[in-house]
Amino acid sequence: MRILLVDDAVSLIRLYATSIEQRLGHRVVVAHSPREVVRLWEPHGRGRDPEAVSDPFDLAIVDLAFPRERDTGLSALHFIHSHSPQTRLGVLTQGDVWTEAVLRDAWELLPIQLLLSKGGDLDRQLESINRIVQGGEVEVDPTLRPLLPTTANTWRTPQSFRRLVSHQGHAKLWRALMDGAESPTYVGVAQACGLSVNTIKNYRSQLVSELEFHGLEAAGLSEMRDFAQRCRPFLEPYLLSR
Amino acid sequence: MITDLSRLIAAALTVVIASTLIASLDVRAEAAEVLLPAAPGVLVEVMLGAMILSAVVVGAFLIGRRLHVHLSGPSMPVSGTGTAPPLRPAIGPGLVVIGAVAAMTLAMALDVQIGVAVAPVGVLLGAELLARPPGPLVWSVWVGGVVMWLAIVIITGLGQHHPAAFLIGLGGVFGLAFGVRWMALRVANSAQAHWEQLRRFDARRRAEWIHDHLLSEVSHTILAMRARPSVDHEAVARLQAMDHRLRMVQLDEVLSVGPTRVASILQPHLRWAEAHGLQIGTTPSSEDLSARVDPTTGQMLSHVLSVLLSNAANAGAGSIGLELTVHAHEVTVALHDDAGGFDLAGIPIGRALEELQIDLGGDRIHCEPRNGGSVVTVRVPRGLLIGRSGAVRRSVDRVVG
């Protein structure tokens, strides 16, 4: 069995890798960032995994927070799922306020089968990993359970992001928010888009009700920016098509 | 030192404004004779008024800017050690009186219009009023001062046989004083808002730093120690205690940023319970926990969870179940345990639980035996300040951040 571990905490991931290899006997490939994950599937160059296509990973366990990276673990999970749909997906997280939204997005938008809480009992975690790679199921870690919705939001799918980019103006708005400042203003966004402030306000009004399906209540520009950055991999295909 | 500097600047400003105004009169007279010999008197008065107004606006701007520095200068919130600087008067009352008398004397000596003379007084008064909350006592003192000053203006005006000086003096002092106050308050409020934004940013950054750098390291060390063949349980327990303390600090920082999701408050406590060997059964759903609570409620809720879980652990519980419901006016927490850790009638009850009972009031904690264990239900009021006396009072000054 082959397992991919993705985390920027080098010593932590080494500990997991060693434990999995020595105690479970599975092969482990490590990546330290979402960018390194992309490189694994590249046909040439350093950092590629020659077996990524011929022998897909059985399980990928990905951390959600990468403070030094533009992307979150959600991007890595999305990439892995789109390039290797048979790979089971797992998340390794501290599961606190900073990763709560990303965790919920990952849970709702991707088929996550394993949730591991950093700092939890290693023996139990190894048991869960083994059960998943053998094709079984495991219960969600109780410390992470409160962060997850109990009922599946069937409406919310990767395809539902299409409705957030109805036309080129929306695409400009999302692009400006994704690449813009931490505290976006209407004037700043309008300048970045080359549109008037009133137009930006209109676009936001058009999107507010749609964003509620994604769990954002009466989202302002700051919330929209956070959402856009978090869900970049799901929004980006529709931005490019506009 | 900053206040002294402000006073010095304000004093210098007073002199500059007064001199400018007076000089402008001479220039006006000469210029009017040379350039506008046929200009009507009204036009000259309008020009004079415009010049006075410009000088006053510049003066008010400079004082306002000084106040802005005064507000945000003493402590830099980004450093994480700053406290909100209080609004303080930039100019002392003594200087106002001295400035008023000086300007008045100057005006009388040079036979300048009263309206010109009151301009710097209005600026000074407005700047001074800025720092005064509009309480009845303060206002009465200030209005009294203004009335005294106006009395001098009126007497002087009568002495010069310029009845219009009454109105000019009245309008000048009040108009300028309130104008400057309004303008400077806007600057001050904007500085305050900016400071608040920086403070929140700083708290968020500290919380992220704890999460990204400290907690991940501690978690890793705990895991690494547990993975060793011979586990040092005491060292692991110490690290777990440190982990929990750091998470509590992180939670405090998160709460200080603003309203926080109940899930974020609950999560570190569940981790603590799990680390202490408690099997966690029922937990609230994400839907139950999606509500946000204000910082005061959040802190009390965190305290309640801490007390209940540590009591369960101390009572030797093996498994617990937690229910948490957010209502409009309160948050209800119910903890089930299999060890009977919440017998409030028993003597002695835990000290922390006893204090909690005092803090919240006895009727907010309810305990009953169930299935060999017990269930304790605590109702935490939302948006309320809870006093040590047990009395619950509504928060007037809602803590934001």
XYZ file of C-alpha atoms in Angstrom:
643
model
C 0.000 0.000 0.000
C 1.207 3.530 -0.753
C 0.335 6.510 1.405
C 0.978 10.177 0.665
C 1.529 12.503 3.637
C 1.350 16.271 3.098
C 2.352 18.613 5.928
C 4.824 21.440 6.363
C 5.755 20.348 9.903
C 8.822 18.376 8.857
C 9.552 16.537 12.100
C 5.899 15.701 12.737
C 5.402 14.244 9.293
C 8.651 12.289 9.608
C 7.320 10.758 12.808
C 4.068 9.758 11.103
C 5.955 8.413 8.085
C 8.311 6.329 10.197
C 5.490 4.981 12.332
C 3.387 4.026 9.304
C 6.313 2.370 7.546
C 7.654 0.499 10.564
C 4.440 -0.459 12.318
C 1.998 -0.817 9.442
C 4.447 -1.780 6.700
C 3.066 0.659 4.117
C 5.206 2.781 1.806
C 5.056 6.502 2.452
C 5.739 9.465 0.187
C 6.044 12.863 1.843
C 5.280 16.320 0.429
C 5.701 19.503 2.433
C 3.404 21.839 0.523
C 0.548 21.835 -2.009
C 3.112 22.846 -4.635
C 5.147 19.723 -3.943
C 1.981 17.671 -4.395
C 1.549 19.105 -7.882
C 5.170 18.251 -8.695
C 4.580 14.603 -7.785
C 2.319 14.226 -10.834
C 4.536 16.157 -13.244
C 5.988 13.979 -15.995
C 9.488 15.436 -15.612
C 11.546 17.360 -13.127
C 12.687 17.086 -9.554
C 10.170 16.079 -7.000
C 8.049 13.935 -9.307
C 6.827 10.548 -8.160
C 7.419 8.093 -11.016
C 4.675 5.824 -9.728
C 2.062 8.519 -9.175
C 0.148 7.484 -12.295
C 1.056 3.812 -12.620
C 0.602 2.963 -8.925
C -1.815 5.501 -7.412
C -1.671 6.265 -3.726
C -4.094 4.274 -1.625
C -4.492 7.078 0.864
C -3.462 10.734 0.995
C -3.386 12.426 4.401
C -3.149 16.196 4.079
C -2.694 18.959 6.631
C -5.037 21.906 6.066
C -2.948 24.886 7.146
C 0.146 26.032 5.279
C 0.892 29.475 6.695
C 3.802 30.125 4.375
C 1.903 29.095 1.249
C -0.736 30.785 -0.837
C -2.773 27.591 -0.990
C -4.400 25.612 1.786
C -4.604 21.867 2.152
C -7.917 22.061 0.309
C -6.013 22.797 -2.910
C -3.807 19.758 -2.388
C -6.800 17.528 -1.640
C -8.636 18.812 -4.713
C -5.596 18.249 -6.904
C -5.055 14.713 -5.614
C -8.730 13.862 -6.048
C -8.867 15.201 -9.586
C -5.643 13.422 -10.641
C -6.190 10.199 -8.752
C -9.883 9.715 -7.984
C -9.297 6.248 -6.538
C -7.033 7.601 -3.788
C -8.839 7.830 -0.449
C -8.565 11.197 1.189
C -7.710 11.992 4.782
C -7.125 15.172 6.738
C -4.628 15.782 9.523
C -5.427 18.946 11.446
C -5.342 20.735 14.768
C -8.978 21.473 14.007
C -9.262 24.883 15.554
C -10.677 28.198 14.529
C -8.108 28.847 11.792
C -8.778 25.632 9.943
C -12.442 25.229 10.807
C -13.767 26.722 7.580
C -11.286 24.830 5.400
C -12.159 21.609 7.184
C -15.863 22.165 6.565
C -15.216 22.961 2.889
C -13.099 19.843 2.491
C -15.727 17.717 4.234
C -18.554 19.040 2.073
C -16.806 19.258 -1.281
C -14.580 16.187 -1.292
C -15.023 12.542 -0.239
C -12.980 12.750 2.964
C -12.818 9.377 4.683
C -10.348 9.970 7.496
C -9.962 12.824 9.958
C -6.971 12.807 12.266
C -6.467 15.284 15.043
C -2.885 16.418 15.591
C -1.858 15.540 19.097
C -4.274 12.638 19.291
C -3.335 9.119 20.299
C -0.875 7.770 17.717
C -1.783 4.110 18.198
C -5.429 4.829 17.547
C -4.538 6.962 14.534
C -2.370 4.254 13.030
C -5.221 1.799 13.526
C -7.574 4.167 11.693
C -5.112 4.640 8.838
C -4.741 0.895 8.463
C -8.471 0.348 8.444
C -8.968 2.982 5.729
C -6.266 1.621 3.409
C -7.809 -1.827 3.834
C -11.065 -0.364 2.511
C -12.850 -0.025 5.854
C -14.430 2.922 7.586
C -13.599 4.778 10.784
C -15.485 7.132 13.040
C -14.645 10.795 13.086
C -12.324 11.851 15.899
C -14.645 13.159 18.651
C -12.605 16.339 19.079
C -13.215 17.204 15.428
C -16.849 16.090 15.295
C -18.290 19.411 16.506
C -16.644 21.187 13.592
C -18.429 19.125 10.971
C -21.996 19.347 9.722
C -24.061 16.311 10.669
C -26.233 16.448 7.591
C -24.715 16.484 4.161
C -25.316 19.628 2.162
C -26.223 17.903 -1.080
C -26.629 21.214 -2.807
C -23.023 22.153 -2.235
C -20.836 20.471 -4.838
C -17.802 21.535 -6.874
C -20.200 22.195 -9.751
C -22.274 24.600 -7.659
C -19.424 27.110 -7.874
C -20.497 27.763 -11.450
C -23.413 29.790 -10.125
C -20.986 32.112 -8.367
C -19.473 33.147 -11.687
C -22.459 34.014 -13.848
C -20.585 36.390 -16.111
C -17.240 38.049 -16.758
C -17.931 40.792 -14.192
C -18.259 38.225 -11.428
C -15.032 36.612 -12.600
C -13.254 39.968 -12.341
C -14.615 40.490 -8.840
C -13.502 37.065 -7.614
C -10.105 37.463 -9.212
C -9.621 40.855 -7.531
C -10.648 39.428 -4.163
C -8.386 36.394 -4.501
C -5.325 38.413 -5.349
C -6.174 41.506 -3.354
C -5.411 42.957 0.053
C -6.400 41.390 3.361
C -9.060 43.997 4.083
C -10.652 44.719 0.724
C -12.605 47.908 0.165
C -15.153 48.653 -2.533
C -12.923 51.385 -3.925
C -9.870 49.111 -3.989
C -11.748 46.238 -5.604
C -13.392 48.577 -8.114
C -9.995 49.920 -9.124
C -8.541 46.426 -9.413
C -11.478 45.342 -11.604
C -11.628 48.526 -13.642
C -15.300 48.862 -12.723
C -17.322 51.392 -10.759
C -17.943 51.066 -7.051
C -21.684 50.750 -7.650
C -21.122 47.883 -10.059
C -19.053 46.040 -7.457
C -21.822 46.615 -4.899
C -24.366 45.244 -7.357
C -22.259 42.161 -8.024
C -21.926 41.513 -4.317
C -25.691 41.831 -3.868
C -26.235 39.367 -6.702
C -23.914 36.837 -5.047
C -25.023 37.155 -1.426
C -27.932 34.722 -1.638
C -25.851 32.192 -3.550
C -23.098 32.429 -0.959
C -25.569 31.532 1.774
C -25.676 28.022 0.324
C -21.937 27.901 1.006
C -22.483 28.832 4.639
C -21.781 32.553 4.360
C -24.468 34.741 5.890
C -24.711 38.262 4.420
C -21.094 38.057 3.332
C -19.127 41.272 3.077
C -16.065 41.752 0.907
C -13.713 40.411 3.606
C -15.707 37.197 3.996
C -15.905 36.869 0.209
C -12.146 37.290 -0.024
C -11.507 34.592 2.595
C -13.967 32.324 0.813
C -12.355 32.973 -2.579
C -8.882 32.217 -1.282
C -10.048 29.113 0.529
C -12.069 27.753 -2.354
C -9.683 28.898 -5.084
C -9.410 25.426 -6.685
C -13.193 25.187 -7.041
C -13.710 28.735 -8.280
C -10.746 28.981 -10.615
C -12.029 26.710 -13.410
C -15.077 28.967 -13.832
C -12.984 32.123 -13.712
C -10.842 30.836 -16.533
C -13.873 29.916 -18.634
C -15.298 33.451 -18.442
C 5.932 65.137 27.796
C 3.571 64.683 24.884
C 0.927 66.793 26.567
C 3.511 69.513 27.193
C 4.519 69.363 23.563
C 0.890 69.661 22.516
C 0.474 72.690 24.705
C 3.592 74.251 23.265
C 2.352 73.663 19.742
C -1.081 74.995 20.629
C 0.421 78.104 22.204
C 2.634 78.705 19.190
C -0.379 78.164 16.982
C -2.362 80.741 18.895
C 0.322 83.314 18.384
C 0.659 82.428 14.707
C -3.084 82.648 14.100
C -3.429 85.906 15.974
C -0.442 87.428 14.196
C -1.667 86.231 10.819
C -5.071 87.708 11.377
C -3.744 90.983 12.526
C -1.182 91.157 9.751
C -3.880 90.272 7.264
C -5.844 93.333 8.310
C -2.988 95.634 7.461
C -2.302 93.795 4.238
C -6.000 93.865 3.461
C -6.187 97.574 3.993
C -3.145 98.286 1.860
C -4.099 95.783 -0.818
C -7.616 97.086 -0.964
C -6.355 100.600 -1.502
C -3.859 99.621 -4.186
C -5.600 96.776 -6.008
C -9.258 97.338 -5.333
C -9.684 101.040 -4.790
C -13.256 100.855 -5.941
C -14.079 97.616 -4.110
C -17.170 97.856 -1.968
C -16.796 97.407 1.767
C -18.743 94.134 1.677
C -16.221 92.562 -0.675
C -13.354 93.539 1.575
C -15.205 92.066 4.554
C -15.805 88.840 2.643
C -12.103 88.630 1.783
C -11.226 89.249 5.370
C -13.676 86.582 6.501
C -12.228 84.080 4.036
C -8.725 84.709 5.309
C -9.817 84.313 8.907
C -11.655 81.144 8.070
C -8.616 79.726 6.265
C -6.370 80.449 9.221
C -8.832 78.835 11.611
C -9.230 75.748 9.434
C -5.447 75.343 9.200
C -5.176 75.801 12.955
C -7.887 73.249 13.653
C -6.306 70.815 11.237
C -2.918 71.134 12.920
C -4.414 70.601 16.359
C -6.453 67.687 15.097
C -3.409 66.115 13.531
C -1.492 66.622 16.733
C -4.284 64.888 18.601
C -4.196 62.023 16.136
C -0.509 61.497 16.934
C -1.331 62.028 20.572
C -3.875 59.203 20.449
C -1.932 56.650 18.518
C 1.582 57.678 19.494
C 2.106 56.588 23.099
C 1.512 52.898 22.537
C 2.001 50.924 19.398
C -0.628 48.190 19.447
C 1.225 46.102 16.878
C 3.823 45.412 19.552
C 1.142 43.567 21.454
C 1.765 45.479 24.659
C -0.218 48.615 23.992
C -3.274 49.715 25.876
C -5.945 52.048 24.605
C -4.671 55.551 25.182
C -7.226 57.789 26.860
C -8.526 60.939 25.271
C -6.744 63.753 27.060
C -6.954 67.507 26.632
C -4.259 68.773 24.358
C -4.483 72.204 25.873
C -4.941 72.966 29.520
C -7.629 75.332 30.802
C -4.946 77.726 32.039
C -3.625 78.206 28.538
C -7.119 78.870 27.243
C -7.582 81.700 29.718
C -4.120 83.122 29.077
C -4.649 82.827 25.307
C -8.035 84.503 25.560
C -6.761 87.383 27.627
C -3.705 87.809 25.390
C -5.784 87.811 22.215
C -8.279 90.202 23.750
C -5.608 92.589 24.902
C -3.965 92.430 21.511
C -7.246 93.058 19.784
C -8.089 96.027 21.941
C -4.610 97.470 21.613
C -4.704 97.293 17.859
C -8.341 98.242 17.568
C -9.085 95.107 15.608
C -12.565 93.752 15.169
C -13.755 91.587 18.028
C -14.591 88.759 15.645
C -10.969 88.529 14.614
C -9.812 88.460 18.200
C -12.088 85.588 19.168
C -10.871 83.314 16.395
C -7.896 81.821 18.252
C -9.972 81.590 21.414
C -12.572 79.571 19.538
C -9.887 77.248 18.216
C -8.388 76.763 21.669
C -11.733 76.236 23.289
C -12.789 73.728 20.661
C -9.581 71.769 21.081
C -10.041 71.747 24.831
C -13.679 70.697 24.558
C -12.582 67.783 22.446
C -11.201 65.976 25.433
C -14.205 66.632 27.599
C -17.045 64.153 27.645
C -20.271 66.111 27.404
C -21.331 65.516 30.990
C -23.569 68.144 32.620
C -20.931 69.299 35.086
C -18.205 69.739 32.519
C -20.522 71.478 30.124
C -21.754 73.874 32.770
C -18.178 74.798 33.644
C -17.322 75.393 30.024
C -20.452 77.269 29.179
C -19.795 79.412 32.243
C -16.310 80.151 30.918
C -17.641 81.046 27.490
C -20.291 83.334 28.997
C -17.619 85.125 30.987
C -15.569 85.588 27.885
C -18.592 86.853 25.981
C -19.259 89.348 28.733
C -15.809 90.802 28.135
C -16.489 90.869 24.395
C -19.796 92.654 24.906
C -18.348 95.241 27.242
C -15.471 95.856 24.853
C -17.840 96.072 21.927
C -20.044 98.575 23.706
C -16.998 100.589 24.634
C -16.003 100.732 20.967
C -19.564 101.544 19.854
C -19.690 98.527 17.596
C -22.911 96.732 18.468
C -22.236 94.161 15.747
C -19.270 92.994 17.788
C -21.684 91.246 20.169
C -22.953 88.981 17.439
C -19.549 88.498 15.901
C -18.094 87.545 19.248
C -20.986 85.231 20.064
C -20.913 83.480 16.712
C -17.142 83.393 16.586
C -16.598 81.734 19.932
C -19.427 79.226 19.732
C -19.069 78.462 16.052
C -15.358 77.938 16.125
C -15.357 76.038 19.386
C -17.955 73.560 18.214
C -16.487 73.411 14.733
C -13.087 72.506 16.040
C -14.552 70.030 18.488
C -16.536 68.337 15.744
C -13.614 68.227 13.366
C -11.102 67.014 15.913
C -13.530 64.393 17.233
C -13.786 63.003 13.754
C -10.019 62.726 13.604
C -9.960 61.190 17.087
C -12.675 58.660 16.240
C -10.901 57.680 13.098
C -7.689 57.189 15.088
C -9.602 55.096 17.616
C -11.118 52.941 14.884
C -7.706 52.501 13.345
C -6.251 51.520 16.703
C -9.051 49.002 17.278
C -8.427 47.485 13.854
C -4.723 47.158 14.640
C -5.499 45.580 17.998
C -7.740 42.965 16.410
C -5.211 42.278 13.714
C -2.546 41.871 16.366
C -4.681 39.479 18.457
C -5.468 37.421 15.389
C -1.803 37.306 14.433
C -0.803 36.160 17.912
C -3.476 33.440 17.844
C -2.260 32.274 14.445
C 1.313 32.270 15.690
C 0.347 30.125 18.679
C -1.487 27.763 16.346
C 1.085 27.558 13.584
C 4.292 27.545 15.554
C 3.813 26.689 19.213
C 0.956 24.204 19.225
C 2.191 22.223 16.257
C 5.582 21.851 17.969
C 4.026 20.808 21.267
C 1.727 18.320 19.517
C 4.662 16.865 17.682
C 6.715 16.535 20.859
C 3.847 14.773 22.630
C 3.456 12.364 19.728
C 7.202 11.743 19.551
C 7.409 11.042 23.281
C 4.467 8.673 23.139
C 6.028 6.833 20.215
C 9.144 5.968 22.235
C 9.435 2.479 23.669
C 9.537 3.767 27.251
C 7.105 6.643 27.661
C 7.835 9.298 30.296
C 4.238 9.775 31.398
C 4.989 12.668 33.713
C 6.712 14.660 30.950
C 3.851 13.871 28.566
C 1.322 15.054 31.156
C 3.248 18.315 31.587
C 3.352 18.867 27.864
C -0.363 18.172 27.622
C -0.993 20.730 30.340
C 1.128 23.224 28.415
C -0.752 22.373 25.226
C -4.054 23.116 26.964
C -2.791 26.377 28.463
C -1.601 27.513 25.046
C -4.960 26.652 23.550
C -6.647 28.692 26.269
C -4.384 31.654 25.475
C -5.183 31.184 21.812
C -8.893 31.109 22.626
C -8.563 34.330 24.632
C -6.938 35.971 21.630
C -9.652 34.684 19.326
C -12.358 35.920 21.687
C -10.737 39.328 21.837
C -11.076 39.663 18.058
C -14.875 39.602 18.272
C -17.875 37.259 18.369
C -16.683 33.661 18.192
C -18.304 30.416 17.088
C -19.278 28.167 19.973
C -17.509 25.272 18.210
C -14.196 27.099 18.534
C -14.764 27.524 22.260
C -15.692 23.896 22.785
C -12.921 22.307 20.728
C -9.901 22.849 23.048
C -11.916 21.518 25.979
C -12.770 18.338 24.100
C -9.083 17.909 23.346
C -8.311 18.298 27.024
C -10.918 15.680 27.933
C -9.574 13.237 25.369
C -5.995 13.812 26.509
C -7.086 13.009 30.067
C -8.473 9.667 29.080
C -12.163 10.561 28.994
C -14.082 8.704 26.316
C -16.181 11.269 24.515
C -19.581 9.960 23.545
C -22.274 12.390 22.478
C -21.044 15.722 21.204
C -23.079 18.647 19.914
C -23.465 18.925 16.176
C -21.876 21.608 14.065
C -25.353 23.068 13.515
C -25.791 23.472 17.278
C -22.418 25.121 17.520
C -22.539 27.408 14.504
C -23.862 30.359 16.520
C -21.445 33.062 17.545
C -21.327 34.460 21.041
C -19.906 37.715 22.328
C -16.536 37.660 24.127
C -18.038 37.881 27.638
C -20.353 34.935 27.066
C -17.557 33.068 25.317
C -15.220 33.448 28.279
C -17.883 32.320 30.727
C -18.797 29.368 28.518
C -15.150 28.337 28.326
C -14.898 28.599 32.111
C -18.026 26.467 32.569
C -16.702 23.766 30.236
C -13.376 23.797 32.002
C -14.973 23.357 35.430
C -17.407 20.641 34.357
C -14.838 18.577 32.500
C -12.181 18.786 35.194
C -14.779 17.802 37.817
C -15.752 14.805 35.743
C -12.091 13.821 35.335
C -11.379 14.312 39.054
C -14.411 12.232 39.949
C -12.930 9.366 37.957
C -15.340 9.402 35.029
C -14.469 7.063 32.197
C -16.809 8.461 29.605
C -18.728 11.660 29.107
C -21.370 13.034 26.805
C -21.881 16.672 26.056
C -24.935 18.581 24.878
C -24.767 22.242 24.065
C -27.613 24.368 22.797
C -27.476 28.028 21.932
C -30.692 29.926 22.657
C -31.471 33.575 22.092
C -30.685 34.594 25.657
C -28.560 31.785 27.018
C -26.340 28.858 26.190
C -27.223 25.555 27.829
C -24.463 23.069 28.553
C -25.312 19.565 29.769
C -22.551 17.154 30.703
C -23.276 13.463 31.336
C -20.714 11.385 33.165
C -20.511 7.868 34.491
C -18.892 8.747 37.812
C -21.380 11.002 39.546
C -18.985 13.921 39.508
C -21.586 16.609 40.001
C -23.301 15.943 43.246
C -23.905 19.523 44.289
C -25.692 18.431 47.429
C -22.677 16.451 48.513
C -20.093 17.980 50.845
C -17.621 19.142 49.871
C -18.279 19.953 46.231
C -15.357 20.997 44.061
C -14.068 24.477 44.808
C -14.244 25.508 41.167
C -17.816 24.261 40.876
C -18.748 26.082 44.048
C -17.296 29.311 42.654
C -19.113 28.712 39.415
C -22.329 28.328 41.376
C -21.655 31.677 43.060
C -20.720 33.358 39.780
C -23.768 32.187 37.881
C -26.304 32.003 40.653
C -27.585 28.732 42.089
C -30.617 28.405 39.869
C -28.458 28.278 36.769
C -26.842 24.969 37.688
C -28.957 21.861 37.878
C -27.760 18.382 38.733
C -29.499 15.028 38.623
C -28.386 11.405 38.806
C -28.797 9.331 35.665
C -27.796 5.763 34.764
C -25.286 5.396 37.559
C -23.701 8.720 36.766
C -24.950 12.251 36.799
C -25.980 15.024 34.466
C -25.252 18.626 35.231
C -26.934 21.346 33.243
C -25.608 24.885 33.288
C -27.380 27.837 31.725
C -24.931 30.573 30.717
C -26.630 33.891 29.990
C -25.695 35.560 26.697
C -24.517 39.172 26.560
C -24.543 39.519 30.319
C -21.948 40.467 32.850
C -21.912 38.131 35.787
C -20.813 39.560 39.085
C -19.175 37.760 42.010
C -22.225 38.525 44.108
C -24.232 36.198 41.951
C -26.271 39.046 40.597
C -26.542 39.083 36.866
C -26.648 42.430 35.187
C -26.937 43.419 31.587
C -23.771 44.662 29.981
C -24.025 48.317 29.072
C -20.593 48.597 27.577
C -20.521 45.480 25.467
C -16.947 44.337 25.258
C -15.980 44.355 21.648
C -12.629 42.811 21.095
